[in-house]
mmCIF file of C-alpha atoms in Angstrom:
data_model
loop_
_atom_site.group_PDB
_atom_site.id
_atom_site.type_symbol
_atom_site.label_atom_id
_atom_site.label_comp_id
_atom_site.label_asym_id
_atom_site.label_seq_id
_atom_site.Cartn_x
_atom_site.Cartn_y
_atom_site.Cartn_z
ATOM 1 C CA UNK A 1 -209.338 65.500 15.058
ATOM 2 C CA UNK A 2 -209.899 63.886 18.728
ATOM 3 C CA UNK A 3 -207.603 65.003 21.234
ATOM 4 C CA UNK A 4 -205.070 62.314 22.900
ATOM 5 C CA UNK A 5 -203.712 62.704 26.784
ATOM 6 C CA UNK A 6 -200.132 60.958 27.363
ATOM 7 C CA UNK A 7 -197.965 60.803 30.133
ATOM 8 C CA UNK A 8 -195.105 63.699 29.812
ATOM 9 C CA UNK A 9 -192.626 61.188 31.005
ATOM 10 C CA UNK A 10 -191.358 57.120 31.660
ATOM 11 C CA UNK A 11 -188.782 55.031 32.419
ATOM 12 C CA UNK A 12 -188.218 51.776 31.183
ATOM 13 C CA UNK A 13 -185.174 48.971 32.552
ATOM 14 C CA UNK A 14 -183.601 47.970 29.343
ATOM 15 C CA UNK A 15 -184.987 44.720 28.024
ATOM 16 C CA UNK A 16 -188.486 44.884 29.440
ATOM 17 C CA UNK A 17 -191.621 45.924 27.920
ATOM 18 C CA UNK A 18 -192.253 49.115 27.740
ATOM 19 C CA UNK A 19 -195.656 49.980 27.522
ATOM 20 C CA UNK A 20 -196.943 53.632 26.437
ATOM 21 C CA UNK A 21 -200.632 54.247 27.273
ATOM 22 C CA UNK A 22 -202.841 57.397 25.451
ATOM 23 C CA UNK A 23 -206.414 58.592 26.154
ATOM 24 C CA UNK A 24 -208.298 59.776 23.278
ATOM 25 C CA UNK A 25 -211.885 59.265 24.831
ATOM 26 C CA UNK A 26 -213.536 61.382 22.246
ATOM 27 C CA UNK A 27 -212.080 59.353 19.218
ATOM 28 C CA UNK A 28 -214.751 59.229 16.332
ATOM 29 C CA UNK A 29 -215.674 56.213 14.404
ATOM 30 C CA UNK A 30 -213.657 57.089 11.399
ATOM 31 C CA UNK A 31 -210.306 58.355 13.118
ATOM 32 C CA UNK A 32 -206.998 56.301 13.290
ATOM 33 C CA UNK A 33 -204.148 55.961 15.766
ATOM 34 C CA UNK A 34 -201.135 56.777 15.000
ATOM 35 C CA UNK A 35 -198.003 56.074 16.722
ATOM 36 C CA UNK A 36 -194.928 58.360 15.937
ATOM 37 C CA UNK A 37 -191.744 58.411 18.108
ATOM 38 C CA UNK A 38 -188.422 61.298 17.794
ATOM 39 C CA UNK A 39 -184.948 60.493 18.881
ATOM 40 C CA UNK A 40 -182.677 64.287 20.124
ATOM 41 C CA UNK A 41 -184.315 66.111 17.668
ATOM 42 C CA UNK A 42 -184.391 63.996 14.518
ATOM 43 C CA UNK A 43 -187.418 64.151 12.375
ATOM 44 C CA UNK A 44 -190.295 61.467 14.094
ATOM 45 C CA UNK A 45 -190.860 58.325 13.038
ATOM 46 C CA UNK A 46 -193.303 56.015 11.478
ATOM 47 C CA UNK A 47 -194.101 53.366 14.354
ATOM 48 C CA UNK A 48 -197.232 52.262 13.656
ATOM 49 C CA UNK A 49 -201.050 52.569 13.398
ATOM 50 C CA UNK A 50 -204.662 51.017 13.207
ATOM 51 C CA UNK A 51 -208.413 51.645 13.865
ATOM 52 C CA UNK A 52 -209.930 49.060 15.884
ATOM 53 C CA UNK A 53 -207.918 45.987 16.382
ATOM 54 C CA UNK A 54 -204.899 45.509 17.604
ATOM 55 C CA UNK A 55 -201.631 45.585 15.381
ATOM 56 C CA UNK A 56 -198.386 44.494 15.636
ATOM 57 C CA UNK A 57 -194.988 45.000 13.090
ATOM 58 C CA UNK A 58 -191.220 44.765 13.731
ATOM 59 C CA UNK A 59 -191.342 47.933 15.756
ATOM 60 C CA UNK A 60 -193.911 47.800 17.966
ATOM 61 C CA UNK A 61 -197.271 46.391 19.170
ATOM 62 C CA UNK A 62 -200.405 48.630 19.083
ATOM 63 C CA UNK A 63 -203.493 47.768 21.530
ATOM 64 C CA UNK A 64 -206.680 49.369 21.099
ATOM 65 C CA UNK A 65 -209.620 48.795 24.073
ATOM 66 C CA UNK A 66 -212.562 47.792 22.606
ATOM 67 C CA UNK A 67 -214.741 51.380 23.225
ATOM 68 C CA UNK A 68 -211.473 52.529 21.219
ATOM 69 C CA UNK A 69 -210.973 55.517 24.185
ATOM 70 C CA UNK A 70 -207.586 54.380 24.905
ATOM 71 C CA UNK A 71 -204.535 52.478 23.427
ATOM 72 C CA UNK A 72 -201.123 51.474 24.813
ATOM 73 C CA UNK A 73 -198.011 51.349 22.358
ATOM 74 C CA UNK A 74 -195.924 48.228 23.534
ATOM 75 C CA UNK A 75 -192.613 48.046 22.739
ATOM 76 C CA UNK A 76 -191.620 44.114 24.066
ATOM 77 C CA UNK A 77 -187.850 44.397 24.611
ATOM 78 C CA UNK A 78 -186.854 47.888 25.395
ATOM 79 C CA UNK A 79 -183.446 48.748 24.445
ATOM 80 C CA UNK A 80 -181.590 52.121 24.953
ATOM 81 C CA UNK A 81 -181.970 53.474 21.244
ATOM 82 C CA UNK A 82 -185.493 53.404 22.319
ATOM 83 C CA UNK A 83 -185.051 56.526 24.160
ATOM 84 C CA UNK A 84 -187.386 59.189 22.487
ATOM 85 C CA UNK A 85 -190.106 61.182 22.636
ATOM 86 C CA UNK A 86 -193.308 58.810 21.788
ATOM 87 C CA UNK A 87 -196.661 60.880 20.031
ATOM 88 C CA UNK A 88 -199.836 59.255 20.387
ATOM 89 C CA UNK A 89 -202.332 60.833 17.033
ATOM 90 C CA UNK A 90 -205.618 60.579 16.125
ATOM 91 C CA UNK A 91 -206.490 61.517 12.635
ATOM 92 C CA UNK A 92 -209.761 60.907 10.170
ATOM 93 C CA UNK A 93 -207.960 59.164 7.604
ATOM 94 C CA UNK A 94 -209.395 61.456 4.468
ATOM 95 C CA UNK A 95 -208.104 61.791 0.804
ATOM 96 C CA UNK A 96 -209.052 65.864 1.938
ATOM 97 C CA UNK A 97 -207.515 66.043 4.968
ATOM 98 C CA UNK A 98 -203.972 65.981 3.371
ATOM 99 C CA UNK A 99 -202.430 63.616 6.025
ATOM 100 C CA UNK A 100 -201.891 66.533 8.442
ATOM 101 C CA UNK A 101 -200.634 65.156 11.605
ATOM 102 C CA UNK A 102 -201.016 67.105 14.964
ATOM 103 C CA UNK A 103 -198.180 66.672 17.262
ATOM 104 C CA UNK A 104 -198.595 67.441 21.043
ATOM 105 C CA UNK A 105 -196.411 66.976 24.228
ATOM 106 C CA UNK A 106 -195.985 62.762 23.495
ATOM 107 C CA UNK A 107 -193.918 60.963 26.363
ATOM 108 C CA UNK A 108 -191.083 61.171 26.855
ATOM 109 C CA UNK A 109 -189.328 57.406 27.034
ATOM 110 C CA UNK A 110 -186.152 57.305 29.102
ATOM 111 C CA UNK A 111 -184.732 53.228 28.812
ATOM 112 C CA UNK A 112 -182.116 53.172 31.171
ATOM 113 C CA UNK A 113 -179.374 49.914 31.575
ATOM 114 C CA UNK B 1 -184.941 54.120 4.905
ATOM 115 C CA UNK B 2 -186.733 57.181 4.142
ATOM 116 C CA UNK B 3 -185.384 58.945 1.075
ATOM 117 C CA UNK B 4 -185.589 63.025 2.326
ATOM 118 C CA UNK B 5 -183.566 65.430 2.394
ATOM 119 C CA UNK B 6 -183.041 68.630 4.194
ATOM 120 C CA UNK B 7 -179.506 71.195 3.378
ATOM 121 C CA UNK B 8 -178.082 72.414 5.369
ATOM 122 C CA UNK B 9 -178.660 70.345 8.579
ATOM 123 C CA UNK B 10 -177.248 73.802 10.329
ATOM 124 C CA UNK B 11 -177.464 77.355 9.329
ATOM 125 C CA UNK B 12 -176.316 80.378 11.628
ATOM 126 C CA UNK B 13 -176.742 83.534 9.919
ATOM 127 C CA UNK B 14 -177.166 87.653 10.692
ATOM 128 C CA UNK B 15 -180.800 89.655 10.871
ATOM 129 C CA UNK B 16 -182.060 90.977 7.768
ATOM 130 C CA UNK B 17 -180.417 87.558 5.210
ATOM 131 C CA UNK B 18 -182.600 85.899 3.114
ATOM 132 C CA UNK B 19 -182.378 82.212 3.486
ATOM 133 C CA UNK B 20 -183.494 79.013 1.458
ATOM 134 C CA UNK B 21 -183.875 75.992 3.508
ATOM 135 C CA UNK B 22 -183.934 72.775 1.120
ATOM 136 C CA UNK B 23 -185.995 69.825 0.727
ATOM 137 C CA UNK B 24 -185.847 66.806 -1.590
ATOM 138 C CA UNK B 25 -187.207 63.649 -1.585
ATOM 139 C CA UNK B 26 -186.952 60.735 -4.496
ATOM 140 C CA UNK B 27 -189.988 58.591 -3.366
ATOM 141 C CA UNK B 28 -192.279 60.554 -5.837
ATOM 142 C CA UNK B 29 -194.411 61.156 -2.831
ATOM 143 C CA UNK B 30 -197.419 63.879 -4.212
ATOM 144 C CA UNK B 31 -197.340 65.476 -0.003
ATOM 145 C CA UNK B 32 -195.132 67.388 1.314
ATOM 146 C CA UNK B 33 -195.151 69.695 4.453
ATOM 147 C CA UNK B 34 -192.739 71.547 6.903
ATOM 148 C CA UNK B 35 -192.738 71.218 10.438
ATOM 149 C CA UNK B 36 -191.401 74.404 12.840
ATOM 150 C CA UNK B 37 -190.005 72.596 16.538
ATOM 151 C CA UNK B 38 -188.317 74.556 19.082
ATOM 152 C CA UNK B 39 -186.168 72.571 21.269
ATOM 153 C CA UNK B 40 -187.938 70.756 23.985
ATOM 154 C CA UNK B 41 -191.198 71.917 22.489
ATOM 155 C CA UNK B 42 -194.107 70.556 20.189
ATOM 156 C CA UNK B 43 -193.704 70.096 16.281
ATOM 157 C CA UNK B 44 -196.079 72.462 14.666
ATOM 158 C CA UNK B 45 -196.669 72.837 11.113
ATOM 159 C CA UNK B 46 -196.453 75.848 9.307
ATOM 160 C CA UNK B 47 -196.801 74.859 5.576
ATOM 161 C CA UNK B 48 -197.905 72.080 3.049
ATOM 162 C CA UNK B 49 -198.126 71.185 -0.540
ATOM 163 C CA UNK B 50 -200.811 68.133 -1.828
ATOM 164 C CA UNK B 51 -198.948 68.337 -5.119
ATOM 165 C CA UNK B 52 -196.846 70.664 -7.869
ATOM 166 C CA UNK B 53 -197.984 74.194 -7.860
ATOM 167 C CA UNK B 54 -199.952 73.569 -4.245
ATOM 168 C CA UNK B 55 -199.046 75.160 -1.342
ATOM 169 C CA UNK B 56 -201.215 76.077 1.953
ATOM 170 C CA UNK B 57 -200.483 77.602 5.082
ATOM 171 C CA UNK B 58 -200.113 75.286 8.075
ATOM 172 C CA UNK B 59 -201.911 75.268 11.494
ATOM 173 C CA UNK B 60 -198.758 77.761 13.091
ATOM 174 C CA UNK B 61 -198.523 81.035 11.297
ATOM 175 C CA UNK B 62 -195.232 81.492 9.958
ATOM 176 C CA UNK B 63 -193.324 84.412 8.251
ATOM 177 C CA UNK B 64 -192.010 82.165 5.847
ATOM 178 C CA UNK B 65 -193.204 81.255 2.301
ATOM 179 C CA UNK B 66 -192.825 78.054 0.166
ATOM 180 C CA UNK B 67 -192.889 76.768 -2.861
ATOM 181 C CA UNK B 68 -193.725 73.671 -5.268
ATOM 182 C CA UNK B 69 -192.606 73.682 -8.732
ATOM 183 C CA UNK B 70 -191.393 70.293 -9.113
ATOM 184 C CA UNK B 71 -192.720 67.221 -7.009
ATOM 185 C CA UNK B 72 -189.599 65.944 -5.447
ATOM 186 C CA UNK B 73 -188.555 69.757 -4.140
ATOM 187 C CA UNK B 74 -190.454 71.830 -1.598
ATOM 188 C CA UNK B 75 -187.931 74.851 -0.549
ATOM 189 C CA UNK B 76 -188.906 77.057 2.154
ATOM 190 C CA UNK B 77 -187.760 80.503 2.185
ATOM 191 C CA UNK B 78 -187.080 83.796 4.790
ATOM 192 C CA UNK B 79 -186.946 86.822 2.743
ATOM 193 C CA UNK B 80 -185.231 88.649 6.392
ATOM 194 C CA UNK B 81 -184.570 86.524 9.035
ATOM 195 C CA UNK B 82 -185.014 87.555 12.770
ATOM 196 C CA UNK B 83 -183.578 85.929 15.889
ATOM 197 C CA UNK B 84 -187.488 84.784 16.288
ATOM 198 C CA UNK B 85 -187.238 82.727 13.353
ATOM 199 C CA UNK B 86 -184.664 80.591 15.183
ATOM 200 C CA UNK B 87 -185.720 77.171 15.674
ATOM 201 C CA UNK B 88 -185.873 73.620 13.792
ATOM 202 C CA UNK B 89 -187.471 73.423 10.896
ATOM 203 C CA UNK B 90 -189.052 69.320 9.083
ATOM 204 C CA UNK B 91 -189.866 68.439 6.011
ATOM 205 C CA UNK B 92 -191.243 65.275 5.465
ATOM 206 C CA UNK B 93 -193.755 63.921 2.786
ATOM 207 C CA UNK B 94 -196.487 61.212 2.157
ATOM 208 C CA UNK B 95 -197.986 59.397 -0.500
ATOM 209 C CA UNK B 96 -201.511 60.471 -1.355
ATOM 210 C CA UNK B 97 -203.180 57.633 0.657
ATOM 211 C CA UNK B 98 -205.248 57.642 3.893
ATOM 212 C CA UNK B 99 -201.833 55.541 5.464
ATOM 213 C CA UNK B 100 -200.852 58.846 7.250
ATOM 214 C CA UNK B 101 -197.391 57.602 7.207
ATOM 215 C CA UNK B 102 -195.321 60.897 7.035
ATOM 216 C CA UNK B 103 -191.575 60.555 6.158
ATOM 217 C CA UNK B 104 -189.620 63.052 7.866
ATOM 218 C CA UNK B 105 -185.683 64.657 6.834
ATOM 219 C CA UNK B 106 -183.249 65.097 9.816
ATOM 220 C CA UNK B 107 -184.151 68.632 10.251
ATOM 221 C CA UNK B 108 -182.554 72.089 9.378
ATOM 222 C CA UNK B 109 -181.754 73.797 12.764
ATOM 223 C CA UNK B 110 -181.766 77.545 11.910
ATOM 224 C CA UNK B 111 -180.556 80.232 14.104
ATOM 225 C CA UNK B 112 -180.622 84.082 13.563
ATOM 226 C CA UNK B 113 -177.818 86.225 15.521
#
């Protein structure tokens, strides 16, 4: 699975966009994005995900550049329970790959009043 | 809601016990896995199970051994625990689909005296 660079750390003013950026330059044509985020220690969290075009839910927006090296995770109205630890994932969605997720550093996402 | 389980959320306990750490989950989900995190650092996982009676050894090399007999329940055991073994240990699961939307449990934070 490609590789994805994040930014260890952010701040965000509560009620503005916060907006999360990852490199994966050497994303393949078959592999995902996945967004996951961890609050203190809590098991992470399903934010979202997508291959080529952009996606949006309750949670979260996803944007993916067209060449598909780089995405940013937008969260529109930032609010202090967003604080959390924010993984950026690329995985080959495969029946054989058993949905293994690799977690690195992610961001850190401080909101602050 | 995600419907996982992990007992107990904390365990301290002395060298040389043999501990169970529990995981349940009621969304029938075929994939389960467990996750090793030390505080501060990266989740890294150390087992997982594509179904009843499957279990495979993770990316992180762990002394610990699992099991699958029935699909909701995926224990993970430490036939002698050592202070090393102290850390915080996921489950989560996923259906069998290329979603990649992994469920995680709060966590069972472990530590060995």
């Amino acid at each position: 699975d490609a590789k994805t660079t994040q930014p260890p750390s952010m701040d965000c003013a509560e009620g503005r966009a916060a907006n999360l950026p990852c490199n994966h330059s050497t994303i393949s044509g078959n592999e995902y994005v996945y967004w996951y985020r961890q609050i203190h220690s809590q098991g992470p969290q399903y934010i979202i995900h997508g291959l080529k075009n952009n996606e949006t839910n309750e949670m979260a927006s996803l944007i993916i550049t067209e060449d598909r090296k780089s995405s940013t995770l937008i969260l529109p109205h930032a609010t202090l329970r967003d604080t959390a630890v924010y993984y950026c994932i690329v995985r080959v969605a495969n029946y054989n790959a058993g949905n293994m997720l690799t977690f690195g550093g992610g961001t850190r996402l401080m909101v602050k009043p | 809601e995600a419907d996982i389980y992990q007992t107990p959320r904390y365990l301290v306990i002395g060298t040389g016990k043999k501990i169970t750490l529990e995981c349940s989950q009621t969304m029938g989900h075929d994939k389960m896995y467990w996750y090793q995190q030390d505080p501060g650092m990266e989740l890294h996982l150390i087992h997982y199970s594509y179904g009843v009676n499957s279990t495979e050894k993770g990316d992180l090399s762990s002394e610990s051994t699992v099991s699958r007999i029935r699909t909701e329940h995926f224990p993970l055991t430490l036939e002698s625990a050592r202070p090393s073994h102290t850390s915080q240990y996921l489950c989560a699961s996923s259906e069998w689909s290329n979603t990649g939307e992994l469920f995680f449990g709060e966590g069972s934070r472990l530590t060995v005296l």
